[in-house]
Amino acid sequence: MKKQQSNIILANWKMNLSTFESVGLAKKIVKGWSEIKTKDNKKPDFELVLCPSFPAIALVEQVIKKSDIKLGAQNVFWKQVGPYTGEVSPEVLREIGVSYVVVGHSERRQYLKETDVMVQHKLLAVLAQSLTPVLCVGETFSERQAGHKNIVVGRQVQAALAGVELGIEQQLVVAYEPVWVIGSGQAITHQEMVETAKVIKQVLIDMWPLEVVERQVRIIYGGSVDANNIMTCVGEEPLSGVLVGGASQDYNRLLPLLKQLAKA
Ligand code: PGA
C-alpha cells in the first residue's frame, strides 16, 4: 500500500528532565539534526517533535524555533479558559508554539485516573485549536494475558473518537503503546506492532472514510523504542512513526536512533 504521510517521531521527555537539562538537550538535538540533514543532503522523511514538561516548553521553543523541529505537549486540559487551578489550556499551548499534544498517555490514565471520557474532551479541545492530538492507547499485561488486547485497544480508540469529525485541515496521531512494555527495555515484535496498528486502522475506517484515515491519521508505535529496534517499528503500513520515552531523554541514545531513521 502506498505511504500517505511522512513518519513522525515524538520524543516524550516525561517528568525526567529539569528545565536546564531540557534546554541543553534541545540544543544538542538541533545541532545533531541539522548535521544529519546536511550529511545526507536530503530531508529525512520524518518529522521530529520534542515534548518537554510544561515549564520547559517555552524555553525549548526558543531553541528550536529556527529549525524544522516541532513542539509537543505531554498533556492538556479540555477547557480553553476558566477557573481550573493548575491546568493548561490548548489555546495557551498553541500560543507558545505547540503543534502536537499527547492525550490519554497510560501514565496519566494510571496515576491521574484519566478516563476515556476525559481523553475525548481533551482530544476535542486540542482539535478545536487546530493542534494535532496524539491519542495514546494500549493494553495492560493482564488484559493481554486474558486475550483482550485488540478489544481494549479498539474500545479506547472508539471511546476517544466516537462522534468526532476530522476537518479537512485536521490531523490525528494514534499511538499504540502496550502499557506493560513502556520503560521495560524490551519492545514487542514488528509483527505485533503491525497487527495492532491494523486493528486500529480498521476501527478508524469503521468511523471515517478511508481517504480521511489515510490522509489525516498516522498510527505509530511506542514502548521501549531505541536505536537497536527502531527499524522494526517503521517501514510497514500502517505504522508511521514512534513515540519514544527513555531513549529520547539522553542525546547519546537519541542521536543513533535518528541516524538509523535518516538512513532508511
Ligand atoms: P519508553 O516510553 O520509550 O520509555 O518505553 C514510551 C512512552 O511512554 O511514551
Short mmCIF file of C-alpha atoms and ligand atoms in Angstrom, two decimals:
data_model
loop_
_atom_site.label_atom_id
_atom_site.label_comp_id
_atom_site.label_asym_id
_atom_site.label_seq_id
_atom_site.Cartn_x
_atom_site.Cartn_y
_atom_site.Cartn_z
CA MET A 1 0.00 0.00 0.00
CA LYS A 2 1.31 3.47 -0.86
CA LYS A 3 2.56 5.55 2.05
CA GLN A 4 0.33 8.56 2.55
CA GLN A 5 2.28 10.57 5.09
CA SER A 6 5.78 11.01 6.40
CA ASN A 7 6.85 9.23 9.58
CA ILE A 8 6.77 11.11 12.84
CA ILE A 9 9.00 10.65 15.85
CA LEU A 10 7.85 12.16 19.11
CA ALA A 11 10.31 12.50 21.99
CA ASN A 12 8.38 12.19 25.25
CA TRP A 13 10.64 13.58 27.97
CA LYS A 14 8.02 12.90 30.66
CA MET A 15 8.93 14.42 34.06
CA ASN A 16 12.54 13.34 33.76
CA LEU A 17 14.48 16.48 32.87
CA SER A 18 14.97 19.80 34.62
CA THR A 19 14.31 22.93 32.54
CA PHE A 20 18.08 23.40 32.30
CA GLU A 21 18.56 19.83 31.05
CA SER A 22 15.68 20.21 28.60
CA VAL A 23 17.20 23.30 27.02
CA GLY A 24 20.65 21.65 26.89
CA LEU A 25 19.24 18.52 25.24
CA ALA A 26 17.20 20.58 22.75
CA LYS A 27 20.34 22.50 21.73
CA LYS A 28 22.24 19.28 21.08
CA ILE A 29 19.32 17.84 19.11
CA VAL A 30 19.04 20.94 16.90
CA LYS A 31 22.73 20.65 16.06
CA GLY A 32 22.66 16.88 15.55
CA TRP A 33 19.50 17.07 13.45
CA SER A 34 20.98 19.70 11.20
CA GLU A 35 24.16 17.62 10.77
CA ILE A 36 22.14 14.56 9.85
CA LYS A 37 20.32 16.55 7.20
CA THR A 38 23.44 18.20 5.82
CA LYS A 39 25.32 14.93 5.67
CA ASP A 40 22.62 13.09 3.78
CA ASN A 41 21.94 16.19 1.73
CA LYS A 42 18.29 15.30 1.78
CA LYS A 43 15.42 15.93 4.11
CA PRO A 44 14.86 12.76 6.14
CA ASP A 45 11.37 11.52 5.57
CA PHE A 46 10.18 12.06 9.11
CA GLU A 47 9.04 14.83 11.39
CA LEU A 48 10.76 15.28 14.74
CA VAL A 49 8.71 16.53 17.70
CA LEU A 50 10.05 17.31 21.18
CA CYS A 51 7.64 17.04 24.11
CA PRO A 52 9.20 18.73 27.17
CA SER A 53 7.47 19.19 30.52
CA PHE A 54 5.25 22.28 30.78
CA PRO A 55 7.76 24.67 32.42
CA ALA A 56 10.32 23.86 29.73
CA ILE A 57 8.07 24.19 26.67
CA ALA A 58 8.53 27.91 26.04
CA LEU A 59 12.28 27.64 26.69
CA VAL A 60 12.68 24.74 24.27
CA GLU A 61 10.59 26.63 21.73
CA GLN A 62 13.23 29.37 21.73
CA VAL A 63 15.91 26.78 20.99
CA ILE A 64 14.14 25.01 18.13
CA LYS A 65 12.29 27.90 16.52
CA LYS A 66 14.72 28.35 13.62
CA SER A 67 14.77 24.62 12.88
CA ASP A 68 12.03 22.42 11.46
CA ILE A 69 11.76 20.51 14.73
CA LYS A 70 8.27 20.77 16.18
CA LEU A 71 7.00 21.19 19.69
CA GLY A 72 4.64 18.89 21.56
CA ALA A 73 2.97 18.95 24.97
CA GLN A 74 2.59 15.91 27.22
CA ASN A 75 -0.85 16.84 28.48
CA VAL A 76 -3.59 19.48 28.31
CA PHE A 77 -6.89 20.45 29.91
CA TRP A 78 -10.15 20.42 27.95
CA LYS A 79 -11.28 24.00 28.54
CA GLN A 80 -9.82 26.98 26.73
CA VAL A 81 -10.01 29.34 29.69
CA GLY A 82 -11.55 29.50 33.17
CA PRO A 83 -11.23 28.70 36.86
CA TYR A 84 -9.30 25.41 36.56
CA THR A 85 -6.46 25.75 39.00
CA GLY A 86 -3.25 24.18 37.86
CA GLU A 87 -4.42 23.26 34.37
CA VAL A 88 -3.08 24.36 30.98
CA SER A 89 -5.36 25.10 28.03
CA PRO A 90 -4.91 24.11 24.39
CA GLU A 91 -5.20 27.80 23.49
CA VAL A 92 -2.13 28.66 25.57
CA LEU A 93 -0.23 25.71 24.15
CA ARG A 94 -0.93 26.95 20.64
CA GLU A 95 0.12 30.46 21.65
CA ILE A 96 3.55 29.24 22.77
CA GLY A 97 4.17 27.30 19.59
CA VAL A 98 2.98 23.78 20.35
CA SER A 99 1.81 21.69 17.37
CA TYR A 100 1.18 18.26 18.93
CA VAL A 101 -0.50 17.34 22.21
CA VAL A 102 -0.31 13.90 23.81
CA VAL A 103 -3.66 12.83 25.25
CA GLY A 104 -4.51 9.73 27.22
CA HIS A 105 -0.97 8.56 27.94
CA SER A 106 -1.19 5.39 30.04
CA GLU A 107 0.78 7.03 32.85
CA ARG A 108 -1.96 9.63 33.14
CA ARG A 109 -4.70 7.03 32.85
CA GLN A 110 -2.98 5.07 35.63
CA TYR A 111 -1.74 7.73 38.07
CA LEU A 112 -4.18 10.58 37.41
CA LYS A 113 -7.20 8.36 36.78
CA GLU A 114 -7.90 9.83 33.37
CA THR A 115 -10.93 8.18 31.85
CA ASP A 116 -11.92 7.66 28.22
CA VAL A 117 -14.43 10.49 28.64
CA MET A 118 -11.74 12.90 29.82
CA VAL A 119 -9.48 11.78 26.99
CA GLN A 120 -12.21 12.57 24.46
CA HIS A 121 -12.80 16.02 25.99
CA LYS A 122 -9.10 16.75 25.69
CA LEU A 123 -8.90 15.48 22.15
CA LEU A 124 -11.80 17.69 21.06
CA ALA A 125 -10.33 20.75 22.78
CA VAL A 126 -6.98 20.16 21.09
CA LEU A 127 -8.58 19.82 17.65
CA ALA A 128 -10.59 22.99 18.29
CA GLN A 129 -7.28 24.87 18.47
CA SER A 130 -6.06 23.28 15.23
CA LEU A 131 -3.43 21.35 17.14
CA THR A 132 -2.79 17.66 16.46
CA PRO A 133 -3.73 15.22 19.23
CA VAL A 134 -1.51 12.21 19.83
CA LEU A 135 -4.01 9.75 21.25
CA CYS A 136 -2.32 7.01 23.29
CA VAL A 137 -3.95 3.61 23.61
CA GLY A 138 -2.70 0.26 24.83
CA GLU A 139 -3.49 -2.79 26.90
CA THR A 140 -2.14 -3.75 30.32
CA PHE A 141 -0.31 -7.02 30.83
CA SER A 142 -3.30 -8.69 32.44
CA GLU A 143 -5.59 -7.56 29.62
CA ARG A 144 -3.14 -9.04 27.18
CA GLN A 145 -2.82 -12.28 29.14
CA ALA A 146 -6.59 -12.56 29.06
CA GLY A 147 -6.50 -12.27 25.26
CA HIS A 148 -8.23 -8.87 25.27
CA LYS A 149 -5.58 -6.72 23.59
CA ASN A 150 -7.49 -5.91 20.42
CA ILE A 151 -10.76 -5.34 22.29
CA VAL A 152 -9.15 -2.95 24.77
CA VAL A 153 -7.27 -1.01 22.11
CA GLY A 154 -10.31 -0.83 19.84
CA ARG A 155 -12.51 0.33 22.70
CA GLN A 156 -10.07 3.08 23.69
CA VAL A 157 -9.87 4.35 20.12
CA GLN A 158 -13.63 4.27 19.73
CA ALA A 159 -14.27 5.94 23.08
CA ALA A 160 -11.92 8.79 22.28
CA LEU A 161 -13.13 9.33 18.73
CA ALA A 162 -16.83 8.44 18.68
CA GLY A 163 -18.74 11.38 17.25
CA VAL A 164 -15.53 13.26 16.38
CA GLU A 165 -15.20 14.54 12.84
CA LEU A 166 -11.85 15.49 11.41
CA GLY A 167 -11.99 18.72 9.44
CA ILE A 168 -10.09 18.76 6.17
CA GLU A 169 -7.11 20.54 7.76
CA GLN A 170 -7.06 18.49 10.95
CA GLN A 171 -4.63 15.71 11.70
CA LEU A 172 -4.55 12.96 14.29
CA VAL A 173 -1.86 10.62 15.56
CA VAL A 174 -2.86 7.40 17.32
CA ALA A 175 -0.03 5.87 19.35
CA TYR A 176 -0.27 2.19 20.19
CA GLU A 177 1.65 1.77 23.43
CA PRO A 178 1.31 -1.54 25.26
CA VAL A 179 1.34 -0.40 28.89
CA TRP A 180 3.47 -3.30 30.09
CA VAL A 181 6.17 -2.55 27.51
CA ILE A 182 6.67 1.12 28.38
CA GLY A 183 10.00 1.56 30.12
CA SER A 184 10.65 -2.20 30.13
CA GLY A 185 13.60 -2.08 27.72
CA GLN A 186 12.02 -4.73 25.50
CA ALA A 187 9.77 -3.71 22.61
CA ILE A 188 7.22 -6.08 21.09
CA THR A 189 7.86 -7.67 17.72
CA HIS A 190 7.40 -5.88 14.41
CA GLN A 191 4.66 -8.33 13.52
CA GLU A 192 2.70 -7.49 16.67
CA MET A 193 3.07 -3.75 16.11
CA VAL A 194 1.78 -4.02 12.55
CA GLU A 195 -1.05 -6.35 13.55
CA THR A 196 -2.31 -3.99 16.26
CA ALA A 197 -1.86 -0.93 14.03
CA LYS A 198 -4.09 -2.70 11.51
CA VAL A 199 -6.72 -3.27 14.19
CA ILE A 200 -6.61 0.45 15.00
CA LYS A 201 -6.85 1.36 11.33
CA GLN A 202 -9.87 -0.87 10.94
CA VAL A 203 -11.62 0.81 13.88
CA LEU A 204 -10.88 4.19 12.29
CA ILE A 205 -12.19 3.08 8.91
CA ASP A 206 -15.38 1.92 10.58
CA MET A 207 -15.84 5.51 11.78
CA TRP A 208 -14.42 7.64 8.99
CA PRO A 209 -13.96 7.44 5.21
CA LEU A 210 -10.81 5.58 4.16
CA GLU A 211 -9.32 8.64 2.47
CA VAL A 212 -9.66 10.66 5.69
CA VAL A 213 -7.90 7.91 7.64
CA GLU A 214 -5.08 7.58 5.10
CA ARG A 215 -4.58 11.30 4.57
CA GLN A 216 -5.12 12.69 8.05
CA VAL A 217 -4.29 9.98 10.58
CA ARG A 218 -0.95 8.45 11.44
CA ILE A 219 -0.72 5.31 13.56
CA ILE A 220 2.53 4.98 15.46
CA TYR A 221 4.11 2.64 18.00
CA GLY A 222 5.56 3.42 21.44
CA GLY A 223 7.14 1.32 24.16
CA SER A 224 10.88 0.81 24.71
CA VAL A 225 11.82 2.09 21.25
CA ASP A 226 15.58 2.63 20.91
CA ALA A 227 18.33 2.68 18.30
CA ASN A 228 18.50 -1.12 18.30
CA ASN A 229 14.87 -1.74 17.46
CA ILE A 230 13.78 1.47 15.69
CA MET A 231 13.93 -0.15 12.27
CA THR A 232 11.42 -2.78 13.39
CA CYS A 233 8.97 -0.01 14.30
CA VAL A 234 8.74 1.74 10.95
CA GLY A 235 8.61 0.95 7.28
CA GLU A 236 5.45 -1.11 7.02
CA GLU A 237 1.94 0.21 6.64
CA PRO A 238 0.06 1.28 8.63
CA LEU A 239 2.91 2.16 11.02
CA SER A 240 4.03 5.75 10.52
CA GLY A 241 6.39 6.53 13.36
CA VAL A 242 7.23 6.20 17.03
CA LEU A 243 6.68 7.73 20.44
CA VAL A 244 9.95 7.44 22.33
CA GLY A 245 10.34 7.93 26.06
CA GLY A 246 13.59 6.83 27.74
CA ALA A 247 15.75 6.74 24.61
CA SER A 248 14.75 10.32 23.73
CA GLN A 249 15.90 11.79 27.02
CA ASP A 250 19.59 11.12 26.50
CA TYR A 251 21.31 12.59 23.47
CA ASN A 252 23.69 9.63 23.19
CA ARG A 253 20.72 7.31 22.83
CA LEU A 254 18.58 9.58 20.64
CA LEU A 255 21.20 10.50 18.04
CA PRO A 256 21.86 6.92 16.85
CA LEU A 257 18.11 6.38 16.65
CA LEU A 258 17.67 9.45 14.45
CA LYS A 259 20.61 8.41 12.29
CA GLN A 260 19.12 4.97 11.72
CA LEU A 261 15.85 6.53 10.64
CA ALA A 262 17.54 9.02 8.36
CA LYS A 263 19.38 6.20 6.59
CA ALA A 264 16.19 4.29 5.92
P1 PGA B 1 9.55 4.35 26.72
O1 PGA B 1 8.27 5.30 26.89
O2 PGA B 1 10.11 4.61 25.35
O3 PGA B 1 10.49 4.78 27.82
O4 PGA B 1 9.09 2.94 26.86
C1 PGA B 1 7.35 5.46 25.85
C2 PGA B 1 6.20 6.31 26.30
O5 PGA B 1 5.78 6.22 27.46
O6 PGA B 1 5.68 7.11 25.52
#
